[in-house]
PDB file of C-alpha atoms and ligand atoms in Angstrom:
ATOM      1  CA  MET K   1      -0.192  -0.067   0.074  1.00  0.00           C
ATOM      2  CA  ILE K   2       1.057   3.573  -0.748  1.00  0.00           C
ATOM      3  CA  LYS K   3       0.184   5.918   1.958  1.00  0.00           C
ATOM      4  CA  PHE K   4       0.174   9.690   1.702  1.00  0.00           C
ATOM      5  CA  GLU K   5       0.141  11.981   5.270  1.00  0.00           C
ATOM      6  CA  ASP K   6       0.052  15.259   5.171  1.00  0.00           C
ATOM      7  CA  VAL K   7       2.826  15.121   2.259  1.00  0.00           C
ATOM      8  CA  GLY K   8       3.783  18.665   1.493  1.00  0.00           C
ATOM      9  CA  LYS K   9       6.742  19.224  -1.453  1.00  0.00           C
ATOM     10  CA  ARG K  10       8.925  22.519  -1.524  1.00  0.00           C
ATOM     11  CA  TYR K  11      10.902  22.845  -4.580  1.00  0.00           C
ATOM     12  CA  PRO K  12      14.469  24.421  -3.467  1.00  0.00           C
ATOM     13  CA  ASN K  13      13.154  27.391  -4.682  1.00  0.00           C
ATOM     14  CA  GLY K  14      10.593  27.820  -2.556  1.00  0.00           C
ATOM     15  CA  PHE K  15       7.631  26.970  -4.676  1.00  0.00           C
ATOM     16  CA  GLU K  16       5.062  24.482  -2.999  1.00  0.00           C
ATOM     17  CA  GLY K  17       4.258  21.304  -5.704  1.00  0.00           C
ATOM     18  CA  LEU K  18       2.356  19.720  -3.195  1.00  0.00           C
ATOM     19  CA  LYS K  19       0.237  20.414  -0.414  1.00  0.00           C
ATOM     20  CA  HIS K  20      -1.623  18.512   2.237  1.00  0.00           C
ATOM     21  CA  ILE K  21      -1.674  14.919   0.483  1.00  0.00           C
ATOM     22  CA  ASN K  22      -3.541  12.257   1.998  1.00  0.00           C
ATOM     23  CA  LEU K  23      -3.919   9.356  -0.293  1.00  0.00           C
ATOM     24  CA  SER K  24      -4.146   5.421   0.580  1.00  0.00           C
ATOM     25  CA  ILE K  25      -3.483   2.796  -2.586  1.00  0.00           C
ATOM     26  CA  GLU K  26      -3.755  -0.424  -2.457  1.00  0.00           C
ATOM     27  CA  GLN K  27      -2.010  -3.186  -4.035  1.00  0.00           C
ATOM     28  CA  GLY K  28      -3.610  -3.822  -7.506  1.00  0.00           C
ATOM     29  CA  GLU K  29      -5.365  -0.545  -7.924  1.00  0.00           C
ATOM     30  CA  PHE K  30      -5.540   1.274 -11.448  1.00  0.00           C
ATOM     31  CA  VAL K  31      -4.868   5.293 -10.512  1.00  0.00           C
ATOM     32  CA  ALA K  32      -5.277   7.958 -13.006  1.00  0.00           C
ATOM     33  CA  ILE K  33      -3.764  11.184 -12.152  1.00  0.00           C
ATOM     34  CA  ILE K  34      -5.437  13.822 -14.062  1.00  0.00           C
ATOM     35  CA  GLY K  35      -4.661  17.894 -13.963  1.00  0.00           C
ATOM     36  CA  LEU K  36      -3.633  21.085 -15.838  1.00  0.00           C
ATOM     37  CA  SER K  37      -0.164  21.145 -16.962  1.00  0.00           C
ATOM     38  CA  GLY K  38       1.702  22.358 -13.486  1.00  0.00           C
ATOM     39  CA  ALA K  39      -0.978  20.956 -11.198  1.00  0.00           C
ATOM     40  CA  GLY K  40       1.594  18.708  -9.686  1.00  0.00           C
ATOM     41  CA  LYS K  41       1.229  15.402 -11.407  1.00  0.00           C
ATOM     42  CA  SER K  42       4.484  14.583 -12.174  1.00  0.00           C
ATOM     43  CA  THR K  43       5.866  15.553  -8.805  1.00  0.00           C
ATOM     44  CA  LEU K  44       2.984  13.659  -7.008  1.00  0.00           C
ATOM     45  CA  ILE K  45       4.548  10.431  -8.799  1.00  0.00           C
ATOM     46  CA  ARG K  46       8.084  11.018  -8.700  1.00  0.00           C
ATOM     47  CA  THR K  47       7.598  11.428  -4.786  1.00  0.00           C
ATOM     48  CA  ILE K  48       6.852   7.398  -4.622  1.00  0.00           C
ATOM     49  CA  ASN K  49      10.082   6.154  -6.033  1.00  0.00           C
ATOM     50  CA  ARG K  50      11.936   9.071  -4.163  1.00  0.00           C
ATOM     51  CA  MET K  51      12.865  10.813  -7.566  1.00  0.00           C
ATOM     52  CA  HIS K  52      11.736  13.722  -5.708  1.00  0.00           C
ATOM     53  CA  ASP K  53      11.625  14.209  -2.214  1.00  0.00           C
ATOM     54  CA  VAL K  54       8.987  15.096  -0.167  1.00  0.00           C
ATOM     55  CA  THR K  55       9.657  18.088   2.608  1.00  0.00           C
ATOM     56  CA  SER K  56       6.802  17.528   5.042  1.00  0.00           C
ATOM     57  CA  GLY K  57       4.461  15.151   6.465  1.00  0.00           C
ATOM     58  CA  LYS K  58       5.108  11.441   5.821  1.00  0.00           C
ATOM     59  CA  LEU K  59       4.753   8.844   2.649  1.00  0.00           C
ATOM     60  CA  THR K  60       5.462   5.062   3.247  1.00  0.00           C
ATOM     61  CA  VAL K  61       5.161   2.379   0.721  1.00  0.00           C
ATOM     62  CA  ASP K  62       4.802  -0.787   2.124  1.00  0.00           C
ATOM     63  CA  ASP K  63       4.877   0.551   5.873  1.00  0.00           C
ATOM     64  CA  VAL K  64       8.346   1.727   4.838  1.00  0.00           C
ATOM     65  CA  ASP K  65       9.194   5.183   5.224  1.00  0.00           C
ATOM     66  CA  VAL K  66      10.536   6.339   1.858  1.00  0.00           C
ATOM     67  CA  MET K  67      12.362   9.260   3.648  1.00  0.00           C
ATOM     68  CA  SER K  68      14.164   6.969   5.716  1.00  0.00           C
ATOM     69  CA  LEU K  69      15.918   5.055   3.036  1.00  0.00           C
ATOM     70  CA  TYR K  70      19.247   6.009   1.451  1.00  0.00           C
ATOM     71  CA  GLY K  71      22.222   3.551  -0.432  1.00  0.00           C
ATOM     72  CA  LYS K  72      21.414   0.047  -0.688  1.00  0.00           C
ATOM     73  CA  GLN K  73      18.284   0.137   0.568  1.00  0.00           C
ATOM     74  CA  LEU K  74      16.931   2.927  -1.409  1.00  0.00           C
ATOM     75  CA  ARG K  75      18.425   0.809  -4.424  1.00  0.00           C
ATOM     76  CA  ARG K  76      16.344  -2.478  -3.454  1.00  0.00           C
ATOM     77  CA  PHE K  77      13.272  -0.438  -2.761  1.00  0.00           C
ATOM     78  CA  ARG K  78      13.501   1.405  -6.567  1.00  0.00           C
ATOM     79  CA  ARG K  79      13.754  -2.255  -8.221  1.00  0.00           C
ATOM     80  CA  LYS K  80       9.933  -2.410  -6.784  1.00  0.00           C
ATOM     81  CA  ILE K  81       8.924   0.186  -8.565  1.00  0.00           C
ATOM     82  CA  GLY K  82       8.647   0.472 -12.571  1.00  0.00           C
ATOM     83  CA  MET K  83       8.733   4.000 -14.332  1.00  0.00           C
ATOM     84  CA  ILE K  84       7.578   4.695 -17.724  1.00  0.00           C
ATOM     85  CA  PHE K  85       8.022   8.180 -19.329  1.00  0.00           C
ATOM     86  CA  GLN K  86       6.559   9.616 -22.238  1.00  0.00           C
ATOM     87  CA  SER K  87       9.711   9.731 -24.096  1.00  0.00           C
ATOM     88  CA  PHE K  88      10.362   5.971 -23.871  1.00  0.00           C
ATOM     89  CA  ASN K  89      13.786   6.032 -22.952  1.00  0.00           C
ATOM     90  CA  LEU K  90      15.327   3.453 -24.798  1.00  0.00           C
ATOM     91  CA  ILE K  91      18.688   2.310 -25.998  1.00  0.00           C
ATOM     92  CA  THR K  92      17.964   2.946 -29.315  1.00  0.00           C
ATOM     93  CA  ARG K  93      21.281   1.682 -31.014  1.00  0.00           C
ATOM     94  CA  THR K  94      20.704  -1.631 -29.948  1.00  0.00           C
ATOM     95  CA  THR K  95      18.291  -4.309 -29.962  1.00  0.00           C
ATOM     96  CA  VAL K  96      14.755  -4.859 -28.210  1.00  0.00           C
ATOM     97  CA  ILE K  97      15.967  -7.674 -26.137  1.00  0.00           C
ATOM     98  CA  LYS K  98      19.243  -5.945 -24.960  1.00  0.00           C
ATOM     99  CA  ASN K  99      17.072  -3.075 -23.837  1.00  0.00           C
ATOM    100  CA  VAL K 100      14.548  -4.999 -21.723  1.00  0.00           C
ATOM    101  CA  MET K 101      17.927  -7.177 -20.189  1.00  0.00           C
ATOM    102  CA  THR K 102      19.258  -3.889 -18.742  1.00  0.00           C
ATOM    103  CA  ALA K 103      16.273  -4.473 -16.391  1.00  0.00           C
ATOM    104  CA  PHE K 104      18.754  -7.345 -14.788  1.00  0.00           C
ATOM    105  CA  VAL K 105      21.803  -4.975 -14.715  1.00  0.00           C
ATOM    106  CA  PRO K 106      21.701  -3.856 -11.277  1.00  0.00           C
ATOM    107  CA  ASP K 107      21.837  -8.092  -9.949  1.00  0.00           C
ATOM    108  CA  MET K 108      24.371  -8.802 -12.133  1.00  0.00           C
ATOM    109  CA  PRO K 109      28.005  -9.256 -11.155  1.00  0.00           C
ATOM    110  CA  TRP K 110      30.428  -6.628 -12.712  1.00  0.00           C
ATOM    111  CA  TYR K 111      32.274  -8.484 -15.183  1.00  0.00           C
ATOM    112  CA  ARG K 112      28.629  -9.508 -16.715  1.00  0.00           C
ATOM    113  CA  SER K 113      27.426  -6.116 -16.467  1.00  0.00           C
ATOM    114  CA  THR K 114      30.339  -4.275 -18.233  1.00  0.00           C
ATOM    115  CA  PHE K 115      30.381  -6.920 -20.961  1.00  0.00           C
ATOM    116  CA  GLY K 116      26.888  -7.041 -21.560  1.00  0.00           C
ATOM    117  CA  ILE K 117      26.809 -10.717 -20.917  1.00  0.00           C
ATOM    118  CA  TYR K 118      23.445 -12.553 -20.021  1.00  0.00           C
ATOM    119  CA  ASN K 119      22.562 -15.930 -19.170  1.00  0.00           C
ATOM    120  CA  LYS K 120      19.751 -18.123 -20.432  1.00  0.00           C
ATOM    121  CA  GLU K 121      17.936 -17.468 -17.732  1.00  0.00           C
ATOM    122  CA  GLU K 122      17.513 -13.770 -18.324  1.00  0.00           C
ATOM    123  CA  LYS K 123      17.284 -14.247 -22.091  1.00  0.00           C
ATOM    124  CA  ILE K 124      14.523 -16.534 -21.385  1.00  0.00           C
ATOM    125  CA  LYS K 125      12.618 -14.199 -18.786  1.00  0.00           C
ATOM    126  CA  ALA K 126      12.809 -11.050 -21.443  1.00  0.00           C
ATOM    127  CA  LEU K 127      11.346 -12.898 -24.010  1.00  0.00           C
ATOM    128  CA  GLU K 128       8.661 -13.700 -21.475  1.00  0.00           C
ATOM    129  CA  CYS K 129       8.246 -10.037 -20.806  1.00  0.00           C
ATOM    130  CA  LEU K 130       8.231  -9.048 -24.565  1.00  0.00           C
ATOM    131  CA  ASP K 131       5.632 -11.376 -24.872  1.00  0.00           C
ATOM    132  CA  LYS K 132       3.489 -10.143 -22.102  1.00  0.00           C
ATOM    133  CA  VAL K 133       3.320  -6.974 -24.280  1.00  0.00           C
ATOM    134  CA  GLY K 134       2.704  -8.537 -27.717  1.00  0.00           C
ATOM    135  CA  ILE K 135       6.140  -8.071 -29.034  1.00  0.00           C
ATOM    136  CA  LEU K 136       7.840 -11.103 -29.081  1.00  0.00           C
ATOM    137  CA  ASP K 137       8.177 -10.719 -33.346  1.00  0.00           C
ATOM    138  CA  LYS K 138      10.672  -7.868 -32.429  1.00  0.00           C
ATOM    139  CA  ALA K 139      12.989  -8.987 -29.888  1.00  0.00           C
ATOM    140  CA  PHE K 140      15.597  -8.863 -32.067  1.00  0.00           C
ATOM    141  CA  VAL K 141      15.305  -5.658 -34.215  1.00  0.00           C
ATOM    142  CA  ARG K 142      17.046  -2.509 -33.191  1.00  0.00           C
ATOM    143  CA  ALA K 143      14.763  -0.477 -30.754  1.00  0.00           C
ATOM    144  CA  ASP K 144      15.181   2.972 -33.548  1.00  0.00           C
ATOM    145  CA  GLN K 145      13.341   0.671 -36.041  1.00  0.00           C
ATOM    146  CA  LEU K 146      10.034   0.329 -33.874  1.00  0.00           C
ATOM    147  CA  SER K 147       7.047   2.461 -34.008  1.00  0.00           C
ATOM    148  CA  GLY K 148       6.274   4.796 -30.877  1.00  0.00           C
ATOM    149  CA  GLY K 149       3.449   2.627 -29.829  1.00  0.00           C
ATOM    150  CA  GLN K 150       6.317  -0.502 -29.865  1.00  0.00           C
ATOM    151  CA  GLN K 151       9.076   1.502 -28.398  1.00  0.00           C
ATOM    152  CA  GLN K 152       6.540   2.152 -25.141  1.00  0.00           C
ATOM    153  CA  ARG K 153       5.743  -2.024 -24.954  1.00  0.00           C
ATOM    154  CA  VAL K 154       9.687  -2.464 -24.839  1.00  0.00           C
ATOM    155  CA  ALA K 155       9.512   0.153 -22.265  1.00  0.00           C
ATOM    156  CA  LEU K 156       7.062  -1.598 -20.548  1.00  0.00           C
ATOM    157  CA  ALA K 157       8.807  -4.892 -20.597  1.00  0.00           C
ATOM    158  CA  ARG K 158      11.728  -3.679 -19.508  1.00  0.00           C
ATOM    159  CA  THR K 159       9.969  -2.533 -16.336  1.00  0.00           C
ATOM    160  CA  LEU K 160       8.304  -6.056 -16.076  1.00  0.00           C
ATOM    161  CA  ALA K 161      11.645  -7.504 -16.179  1.00  0.00           C
ATOM    162  CA  GLN K 162      12.419  -6.385 -12.685  1.00  0.00           C
ATOM    163  CA  ASP K 163       9.199  -8.118 -11.133  1.00  0.00           C
ATOM    164  CA  PRO K 164       7.577  -4.349  -9.786  1.00  0.00           C
ATOM    165  CA  GLN K 165       5.299  -4.265  -7.262  1.00  0.00           C
ATOM    166  CA  ILE K 166       3.884  -0.907  -8.891  1.00  0.00           C
ATOM    167  CA  ILE K 167       4.334   1.378 -12.041  1.00  0.00           C
ATOM    168  CA  LEU K 168       4.435   4.503 -12.445  1.00  0.00           C
ATOM    169  CA  ALA K 169       3.808   6.025 -15.784  1.00  0.00           C
ATOM    170  CA  ASP K 170       4.141   9.817 -16.465  1.00  0.00           C
ATOM    171  CA  GLU K 171       2.431  10.675 -19.664  1.00  0.00           C
ATOM    172  CA  PRO K 172       2.792   7.009 -21.449  1.00  0.00           C
ATOM    173  CA  VAL K 173       0.889   7.442 -24.470  1.00  0.00           C
ATOM    174  CA  ALA K 174       1.116  11.529 -25.125  1.00  0.00           C
ATOM    175  CA  ALA K 175       2.915  11.112 -27.928  1.00  0.00           C
ATOM    176  CA  LEU K 176       1.403   8.455 -29.513  1.00  0.00           C
ATOM    177  CA  ASP K 177      -1.825   8.375 -31.966  1.00  0.00           C
ATOM    178  CA  PRO K 178      -5.041   7.675 -30.407  1.00  0.00           C
ATOM    179  CA  VAL K 179      -5.679   4.558 -31.818  1.00  0.00           C
ATOM    180  CA  THR K 180      -1.856   3.271 -30.519  1.00  0.00           C
ATOM    181  CA  ALA K 181      -2.497   5.235 -27.496  1.00  0.00           C
ATOM    182  CA  LYS K 182      -5.259   2.470 -26.789  1.00  0.00           C
ATOM    183  CA  GLN K 183      -3.334  -0.046 -27.296  1.00  0.00           C
ATOM    184  CA  VAL K 184      -0.314   0.780 -25.231  1.00  0.00           C
ATOM    185  CA  MET K 185      -3.148   1.469 -22.405  1.00  0.00           C
ATOM    186  CA  ASP K 186      -5.022  -1.764 -22.576  1.00  0.00           C
ATOM    187  CA  ASP K 187      -1.417  -3.535 -22.300  1.00  0.00           C
ATOM    188  CA  PHE K 188      -1.289  -1.258 -18.959  1.00  0.00           C
ATOM    189  CA  LYS K 189      -4.936  -2.775 -17.796  1.00  0.00           C
ATOM    190  CA  ARG K 190      -3.969  -6.338 -18.617  1.00  0.00           C
ATOM    191  CA  ILE K 191      -1.051  -6.413 -16.781  1.00  0.00           C
ATOM    192  CA  ASN K 192      -2.475  -4.533 -13.680  1.00  0.00           C
ATOM    193  CA  GLU K 193      -4.955  -7.432 -13.891  1.00  0.00           C
ATOM    194  CA  ASP K 194      -3.241  -9.761 -14.691  1.00  0.00           C
ATOM    195  CA  MET K 195      -0.098  -9.403 -12.559  1.00  0.00           C
ATOM    196  CA  LYS K 196      -2.134  -7.265  -9.541  1.00  0.00           C
ATOM    197  CA  ILE K 197       0.500  -4.828 -10.225  1.00  0.00           C
ATOM    198  CA  THR K 198      -0.680  -1.376  -8.950  1.00  0.00           C
ATOM    199  CA  VAL K 199      -0.457   1.042 -11.829  1.00  0.00           C
ATOM    200  CA  LEU K 200      -0.610   4.924 -11.498  1.00  0.00           C
ATOM    201  CA  ILE K 201      -0.871   6.830 -14.914  1.00  0.00           C
ATOM    202  CA  ASN K 202      -0.539  10.663 -15.192  1.00  0.00           C
ATOM    203  CA  ILE K 203      -2.882  11.716 -18.747  1.00  0.00           C
ATOM    204  CA  HIS K 204      -4.095  14.082 -20.403  1.00  0.00           C
ATOM    205  CA  HIS K 205      -6.418  12.416 -22.158  1.00  0.00           C
ATOM    206  CA  VAL K 206      -9.564  12.247 -19.693  1.00  0.00           C
ATOM    207  CA  ASP K 207     -11.454  10.210 -21.719  1.00  0.00           C
ATOM    208  CA  LEU K 208      -8.628   7.417 -21.521  1.00  0.00           C
ATOM    209  CA  ALA K 209      -8.450   7.901 -17.799  1.00  0.00           C
ATOM    210  CA  LEU K 210     -11.840   7.744 -17.036  1.00  0.00           C
ATOM    211  CA  LYS K 211     -11.892   4.142 -19.729  1.00  0.00           C
ATOM    212  CA  TYR K 212      -9.257   2.483 -18.183  1.00  0.00           C
ATOM    213  CA  ALA K 213      -8.685   3.644 -14.867  1.00  0.00           C
ATOM    214  CA  SER K 214     -11.064   2.556 -11.503  1.00  0.00           C
ATOM    215  CA  ARG K 215      -9.752   5.536  -9.290  1.00  0.00           C
ATOM    216  CA  VAL K 216      -9.383   9.116 -10.982  1.00  0.00           C
ATOM    217  CA  ILE K 217      -7.008  11.501  -8.929  1.00  0.00           C
ATOM    218  CA  GLY K 218      -7.441  14.895  -9.727  1.00  0.00           C
ATOM    219  CA  ILE K 219      -5.174  17.489  -8.829  1.00  0.00           C
ATOM    220  CA  ARG K 220      -5.400  21.590  -9.095  1.00  0.00           C
ATOM    221  CA  GLU K 221      -2.519  23.387  -7.770  1.00  0.00           C
ATOM    222  CA  GLY K 222      -0.505  21.113  -5.753  1.00  0.00           C
ATOM    223  CA  GLU K 223      -3.639  19.864  -4.448  1.00  0.00           C
ATOM    224  CA  ILE K 224      -6.154  16.655  -4.236  1.00  0.00           C
ATOM    225  CA  VAL K 225      -9.833  18.304  -5.530  1.00  0.00           C
ATOM    226  CA  TYR K 226     -10.809  14.760  -6.633  1.00  0.00           C
ATOM    227  CA  ASP K 227     -10.225  11.347  -5.677  1.00  0.00           C
ATOM    228  CA  GLY K 228     -12.611   8.877  -6.181  1.00  0.00           C
ATOM    229  CA  PRO K 229     -14.645   6.144  -8.881  1.00  0.00           C
ATOM    230  CA  ALA K 230     -13.949   7.011 -12.417  1.00  0.00           C
ATOM    231  CA  SER K 231     -17.569   6.618 -12.852  1.00  0.00           C
ATOM    232  CA  ASP K 232     -18.512   9.127 -10.395  1.00  0.00           C
ATOM    233  CA  VAL K 233     -16.279  11.795 -12.809  1.00  0.00           C
ATOM    234  CA  ASN K 234     -18.736  14.531 -14.352  1.00  0.00           C
ATOM    235  CA  GLU K 235     -18.478  18.148 -15.507  1.00  0.00           C
ATOM    236  CA  GLU K 236     -18.778  19.424 -12.494  1.00  0.00           C
ATOM    237  CA  VAL K 237     -15.891  17.375 -11.429  1.00  0.00           C
ATOM    238  CA  LEU K 238     -14.000  18.144 -14.255  1.00  0.00           C
ATOM    239  CA  THR K 239     -14.732  22.149 -14.009  1.00  0.00           C
ATOM    240  CA  LYS K 240     -13.175  21.734 -10.522  1.00  0.00           C
ATOM    241  CA  ILE K 241     -10.227  19.809 -11.549  1.00  0.00           C
ATOM    242  CA  TYR K 242      -9.687  21.961 -14.595  1.00  0.00           C
ATOM    243  CA  LYS K 243     -10.531  25.574 -13.470  1.00  0.00           C
ATOM    244  CA  GLY K 244     -13.206  25.304 -16.577  1.00  0.00           C
ATOM    245  CA  LYS K 245     -15.543  23.498 -18.189  1.00  0.00           C
ATOM    246  CA  VAL K 246     -14.270  20.176 -20.270  1.00  0.00           C
ATOM    247  CA  ASP K 247     -16.084  18.599 -23.114  1.00  0.00           C
ATOM    248  CA  ASN K 248     -16.289  14.886 -23.549  1.00  0.00           C
ATOM    249  CA  GLU K 249     -12.773  14.969 -25.223  1.00  0.00           C
ATOM    250  CA  GLY K 250     -11.383  16.743 -22.615  1.00  0.00           C
ATOM    251  CA  ASN K 251     -10.926  20.073 -24.369  1.00  0.00           C
ATOM    252  CA  VAL K 252     -11.088  22.915 -21.502  1.00  0.00           C
ATOM    253  CA  GLN K 253     -12.645  25.552 -21.829  1.00  0.00           C
ATOM    254  CA  GLU K 254     -11.585  28.306 -19.344  1.00  0.00           C
ATOM    255  CA  GLU K 255     -13.728  29.880 -16.772  1.00  0.00           C
ATOM    256  CA  GLU K 256     -14.337  33.398 -17.539  1.00  0.00           C
ATOM    257  CA  GLY K 257     -13.036  36.208 -15.383  1.00  0.00           C
TER     258      GLY K 257
HETATM  259  N1  LIG L 301      12.300  21.733  -9.891  1.00  0.00           N
HETATM  260  C1  LIG L 301      11.719  22.474  -9.568  1.00  0.00           C
HETATM  261  N2  LIG L 301      11.797  23.839  -8.759  1.00  0.00           N
HETATM  262  C2  LIG L 301      10.846  24.358  -8.608  1.00  0.00           C
HETATM  263  N3  LIG L 301       9.574  24.638  -9.177  1.00  0.00           N
HETATM  264  C3  LIG L 301       8.900  22.974 -10.024  1.00  0.00           C
HETATM  265  C4  LIG L 301      10.310  22.084 -10.100  1.00  0.00           C
HETATM  266  N4  LIG L 301       9.471  21.223 -10.535  1.00  0.00           N
HETATM  267  C5  LIG L 301       8.557  21.515 -10.933  1.00  0.00           C
HETATM  268  N5  LIG L 301       8.051  22.630 -10.630  1.00  0.00           N
HETATM  269  C6  LIG L 301       6.775  23.281 -10.723  1.00  0.00           C
HETATM  270  O1  LIG L 301       5.952  22.057  -9.800  1.00  0.00           O
HETATM  271  C7  LIG L 301       4.578  22.389 -10.136  1.00  0.00           C
HETATM  272  C8  LIG L 301       4.054  21.176 -10.652  1.00  0.00           C
HETATM  273  O2  LIG L 301       4.899  20.570 -11.702  1.00  0.00           O
HETATM  274  P1  LIG L 301       4.737  19.169 -12.336  1.00  0.00           P
HETATM  275  O3  LIG L 301       5.770  18.948 -13.295  1.00  0.00           O
HETATM  276  O4  LIG L 301       4.590  18.454 -10.980  1.00  0.00           O
HETATM  277  O5  LIG L 301       2.988  19.785 -12.862  1.00  0.00           O
HETATM  278  P2  LIG L 301       2.516  18.561 -14.030  1.00  0.00           P
HETATM  279  O6  LIG L 301       0.798  18.094 -13.196  1.00  0.00           O
HETATM  280  O7  LIG L 301       3.547  17.171 -14.249  1.00  0.00           O
HETATM  281  O8  LIG L 301       2.371  19.230 -15.844  1.00  0.00           O
HETATM  282  P3  LIG L 301       2.337  18.450 -16.978  1.00  0.00           P
HETATM  283  O9  LIG L 301       0.889  18.074 -17.480  1.00  0.00           O
HETATM  284  O10 LIG L 301       2.863  19.795 -17.825  1.00  0.00           O
HETATM  285  O11 LIG L 301       3.433  17.529 -16.921  1.00  0.00           O
HETATM  286  C9  LIG L 301       4.611  23.467 -11.716  1.00  0.00           C
HETATM  287  O12 LIG L 301       4.358  24.671 -11.113  1.00  0.00           O
HETATM  288  C10 LIG L 301       6.316  23.097 -11.754  1.00  0.00           C
HETATM  289  O13 LIG L 301       6.709  24.647 -12.433  1.00  0.00           O
HETATM  290 MG1  LIG L 302       4.297  16.383 -15.298  1.00  0.00          MG
END
């Protein structure tokens, strides 16, 4: 369980990115985080794996105080948490399978990681992860020869290879066309349901958030202004989150005055 108790995040310049965040997320939930650009979505998910430090309150993952972790413990903790970015972050010059196997590097002896020597178990596991996201046939293709959707699936497979308990995804489909975006969201959903991995996704597409997530968190200026089932998100809720009217496609008309 991920638990925020009155969490605040003040950036070094004094700006308060998060204010009084209270949240409990159970293992296996699929949560979409929505809000205007600059609302604090990335800040929120990045505190969970300590890419950002919280500056007040308490944040725990499975009862472990995230701010108490350092060095080896922090590295081990981060292995349980996969991170997916809008820009895929692959090594484009190398094959898909080698990209997935980079997930094993932190656990490998130095000589194997230095020379990129992977054993049979690691290769099989990487192939299994590619199979889970439907791109087993691309295993030996160079990553830069894949489409954006396929590259995001490689990133997802690489994350799965580290056996995560939680996947944090920061705008994972923002760079994809609507059809491909749905396919990648289907992958997240399948992984969430089949493997009981908690999924937290920051997303600008309100329609996708409501379609895929069971729970929606709406952030406005660093504060949670909605936290509830996707099915209860109506125009009023969206107006509160986005400071204005939002149509079904998620287009916002700014409040007047
Ligand atoms: N390192 C930093 N120092 C100071 N302020 C920051 C820093 N990083 C982010 N912020 C501010 O914190 C606020 C929240 O940023 P964040 O990146 O979390 O927003 P977001 O909701 O993810 O936006 P987007 O949808 O554009 O990705 C913004 O006002 C941003 O300018
Ligand atoms: Mg962001």
